[in-house]
JSON list of C-alpha atoms in Angstrom, two decimals:
[
{"chain": "A", "resi": 1, "resn": "MET", "atom": "CA", "xyz": [-0.55, 34.83, -5.48]},
{"chain": "A", "resi": 2, "resn": "ARG", "atom": "CA", "xyz": [0.25, 36.14, -2.04]},
{"chain": "A", "resi": 3, "resn": "THR", "atom": "CA", "xyz": [3.45, 37.81, -0.98]},
{"chain": "A", "resi": 4, "resn": "VAL", "atom": "CA", "xyz": [5.38, 37.68, 2.28]},
{"chain": "A", "resi": 5, "resn": "PHE", "atom": "CA", "xyz": [8.33, 39.69, 3.55]},
{"chain": "A", "resi": 6, "resn": "ILE", "atom": "CA", "xyz": [11.84, 38.31, 3.81]},
{"chain": "A", "resi": 7, "resn": "PHE", "atom": "CA", "xyz": [13.69, 39.13, 7.02]},
{"chain": "A", "resi": 8, "resn": "MET", "atom": "CA", "xyz": [17.10, 38.30, 8.45]},
{"chain": "A", "resi": 9, "resn": "ASN", "atom": "CA", "xyz": [17.45, 35.76, 11.23]},
{"chain": "A", "resi": 10, "resn": "GLU", "atom": "CA", "xyz": [21.10, 35.94, 12.28]},
{"chain": "A", "resi": 11, "resn": "ALA", "atom": "CA", "xyz": [22.97, 35.12, 9.04]},
{"chain": "A", "resi": 12, "resn": "SER", "atom": "CA", "xyz": [20.02, 33.48, 7.24]},
{"chain": "A", "resi": 13, "resn": "GLN", "atom": "CA", "xyz": [17.04, 34.83, 5.37]},
{"chain": "A", "resi": 14, "resn": "ALA", "atom": "CA", "xyz": [13.66, 33.78, 6.72]},
{"chain": "A", "resi": 15, "resn": "VAL", "atom": "CA", "xyz": [10.01, 34.09, 5.80]},
{"chain": "A", "resi": 16, "resn": "GLU", "atom": "CA", "xyz": [6.93, 33.70, 7.94]},
{"chain": "A", "resi": 17, "resn": "ILE", "atom": "CA", "xyz": [4.57, 31.13, 6.46]},
{"chain": "A", "resi": 18, "resn": "PRO", "atom": "CA", "xyz": [0.97, 32.36, 6.66]},
{"chain": "A", "resi": 19, "resn": "LYS", "atom": "CA", "xyz": [-1.25, 30.41, 9.05]},
{"chain": "A", "resi": 20, "resn": "ASP", "atom": "CA", "xyz": [-3.40, 28.89, 6.30]},
{"chain": "A", "resi": 21, "resn": "MET", "atom": "CA", "xyz": [-0.27, 27.58, 4.52]},
{"chain": "A", "resi": 22, "resn": "GLN", "atom": "CA", "xyz": [1.57, 26.15, 7.54]},
{"chain": "A", "resi": 23, "resn": "PHE", "atom": "CA", "xyz": [2.72, 22.54, 7.57]},
{"chain": "A", "resi": 24, "resn": "GLU", "atom": "CA", "xyz": [0.84, 20.57, 10.22]},
{"chain": "A", "resi": 25, "resn": "ALA", "atom": "CA", "xyz": [2.72, 18.06, 12.40]},
{"chain": "A", "resi": 26, "resn": "VAL", "atom": "CA", "xyz": [5.96, 18.66, 10.48]},
{"chain": "A", "resi": 27, "resn": "ALA", "atom": "CA", "xyz": [9.21, 19.37, 12.30]},
{"chain": "A", "resi": 28, "resn": "GLU", "atom": "CA", "xyz": [11.58, 19.46, 9.33]},
{"chain": "A", "resi": 29, "resn": "LEU", "atom": "CA", "xyz": [11.38, 20.59, 5.69]},
{"chain": "A", "resi": 30, "resn": "GLU", "atom": "CA", "xyz": [13.44, 19.86, 2.60]},
{"chain": "A", "resi": 31, "resn": "ILE", "atom": "CA", "xyz": [14.39, 22.98, 0.65]},
{"chain": "A", "resi": 32, "resn": "ARG", "atom": "CA", "xyz": [15.39, 23.09, -3.01]},
{"chain": "A", "resi": 33, "resn": "ARG", "atom": "CA", "xyz": [16.02, 25.88, -5.48]},
{"chain": "A", "resi": 34, "resn": "GLU", "atom": "CA", "xyz": [14.74, 25.59, -9.06]},
{"chain": "A", "resi": 35, "resn": "GLY", "atom": "CA", "xyz": [15.79, 28.69, -10.95]},
{"chain": "A", "resi": 36, "resn": "ASP", "atom": "CA", "xyz": [14.28, 31.64, -9.10]},
{"chain": "A", "resi": 37, "resn": "THR", "atom": "CA", "xyz": [11.85, 29.41, -7.18]},
{"chain": "A", "resi": 38, "resn": "VAL", "atom": "CA", "xyz": [12.46, 27.97, -3.71]},
{"chain": "A", "resi": 39, "resn": "LEU", "atom": "CA", "xyz": [10.47, 24.81, -2.94]},
{"chain": "A", "resi": 40, "resn": "LEU", "atom": "CA", "xyz": [9.68, 23.58, 0.56]},
{"chain": "A", "resi": 41, "resn": "ARG", "atom": "CA", "xyz": [8.25, 20.15, 1.35]},
{"chain": "A", "resi": 42, "resn": "PRO", "atom": "CA", "xyz": [8.05, 17.92, 4.42]},
{"chain": "A", "resi": 43, "resn": "VAL", "atom": "CA", "xyz": [10.97, 15.56, 4.96]},
{"chain": "A", "resi": 44, "resn": "ARG", "atom": "CA", "xyz": [9.79, 12.09, 4.02]},
{"chain": "A", "resi": 45, "resn": "PRO", "atom": "CA", "xyz": [10.93, 9.04, 5.97]},
{"chain": "A", "resi": 46, "resn": "ASN", "atom": "CA", "xyz": [13.68, 7.01, 4.30]},
{"chain": "A", "resi": 47, "resn": "TRP", "atom": "CA", "xyz": [15.91, 4.05, 5.21]},
{"chain": "A", "resi": 48, "resn": "VAL", "atom": "CA", "xyz": [18.40, 6.31, 6.99]},
{"chain": "A", "resi": 49, "resn": "SER", "atom": "CA", "xyz": [15.68, 7.77, 9.21]},
{"chain": "A", "resi": 50, "resn": "PHE", "atom": "CA", "xyz": [14.25, 4.27, 9.74]},
{"chain": "A", "resi": 51, "resn": "ALA", "atom": "CA", "xyz": [17.59, 3.19, 11.27]},
{"chain": "A", "resi": 52, "resn": "HIS", "atom": "CA", "xyz": [17.19, 5.94, 13.88]},
{"chain": "A", "resi": 53, "resn": "GLU", "atom": "CA", "xyz": [13.76, 4.74, 15.02]},
{"chain": "A", "resi": 54, "resn": "PRO", "atom": "CA", "xyz": [13.58, 3.00, 18.40]},
{"chain": "A", "resi": 55, "resn": "THR", "atom": "CA", "xyz": [13.91, -0.77, 18.24]},
{"chain": "A", "resi": 56, "resn": "ALA", "atom": "CA", "xyz": [11.19, -3.13, 19.38]},
{"chain": "A", "resi": 57, "resn": "SER", "atom": "CA", "xyz": [11.37, -4.70, 22.82]},
{"chain": "A", "resi": 58, "resn": "ALA", "atom": "CA", "xyz": [12.83, -8.21, 23.17]},
{"chain": "A", "resi": 59, "resn": "ASP", "atom": "CA", "xyz": [9.39, -9.70, 23.78]},
{"chain": "A", "resi": 60, "resn": "PHE", "atom": "CA", "xyz": [7.70, -7.92, 20.86]},
{"chain": "A", "resi": 61, "resn": "LEU", "atom": "CA", "xyz": [5.24, -10.37, 19.28]},
{"chain": "A", "resi": 62, "resn": "ALA", "atom": "CA", "xyz": [6.51, -13.20, 21.51]},
{"chain": "A", "resi": 63, "resn": "GLU", "atom": "CA", "xyz": [2.93, -14.28, 22.01]},
{"chain": "A", "resi": 64, "resn": "ARG", "atom": "CA", "xyz": [0.72, -13.88, 18.99]},
{"chain": "A", "resi": 65, "resn": "PRO", "atom": "CA", "xyz": [-2.00, -15.86, 17.29]},
{"chain": "A", "resi": 66, "resn": "CYS", "atom": "CA", "xyz": [-1.00, -18.12, 14.41]},
{"chain": "A", "resi": 67, "resn": "VAL", "atom": "CA", "xyz": [-2.14, -16.43, 11.22]},
{"chain": "A", "resi": 68, "resn": "LEU", "atom": "CA", "xyz": [-0.67, -18.93, 8.76]},
{"chain": "A", "resi": 69, "resn": "LYS", "atom": "CA", "xyz": [-2.79, -21.69, 7.35]},
{"chain": "A", "resi": 70, "resn": "THR", "atom": "CA", "xyz": [-0.75, -24.87, 7.16]},
{"chain": "A", "resi": 71, "resn": "ASP", "atom": "CA", "xyz": [-3.29, -27.04, 5.36]},
{"chain": "A", "resi": 72, "resn": "TYR", "atom": "CA", "xyz": [-2.87, -25.55, 1.86]},
{"chain": "A", "resi": 73, "resn": "PHE", "atom": "CA", "xyz": [-0.23, -28.01, 0.66]},
{"chain": "A", "resi": 74, "resn": "ASP", "atom": "CA", "xyz": [1.10, -31.35, 1.78]},
{"chain": "A", "resi": 75, "resn": "LEU", "atom": "CA", "xyz": [4.85, -30.93, 1.53]},
{"chain": "A", "resi": 76, "resn": "SER", "atom": "CA", "xyz": [5.71, -33.92, 3.69]},
{"chain": "A", "resi": 77, "resn": "GLY", "atom": "CA", "xyz": [7.30, -35.76, 0.74]},
{"chain": "A", "resi": 78, "resn": "ALA", "atom": "CA", "xyz": [8.90, -32.74, -0.90]},
{"chain": "A", "resi": 79, "resn": "GLY", "atom": "CA", "xyz": [12.48, -33.27, -1.97]},
{"chain": "A", "resi": 80, "resn": "GLU", "atom": "CA", "xyz": [12.28, -37.05, -1.76]},
{"chain": "A", "resi": 81, "resn": "SER", "atom": "CA", "xyz": [12.72, -38.40, -5.26]},
{"chain": "A", "resi": 82, "resn": "SER", "atom": "CA", "xyz": [14.15, -41.70, -6.40]},
{"chain": "A", "resi": 83, "resn": "GLU", "atom": "CA", "xyz": [14.97, -40.30, -9.83]},
{"chain": "A", "resi": 84, "resn": "GLU", "atom": "CA", "xyz": [18.17, -38.45, -10.57]},
{"chain": "A", "resi": 85, "resn": "PRO", "atom": "CA", "xyz": [17.73, -35.00, -12.10]},
{"chain": "A", "resi": 86, "resn": "GLY", "atom": "CA", "xyz": [17.80, -35.03, -15.88]},
{"chain": "A", "resi": 87, "resn": "GLN", "atom": "CA", "xyz": [16.61, -38.65, -16.29]}
]
């Protein structure tokens, strides 16, 4: 197990993460204490962060190929019954 020094950064304690342990392409970490252990992990996207994502343009997918097959079932007579339910 490696050790690192703790230093003060204004009113907070800080540590320098060694290069081989750095988080790649991560801008924000979650931090949690479990007893005398402090755990760091990348913030994972959630529904709150999803709401802050940019919205699609008005013409997004306006023109797209049809990917649905419509010949699986013939539903042209669906819902047309001469019998009453329960008879």
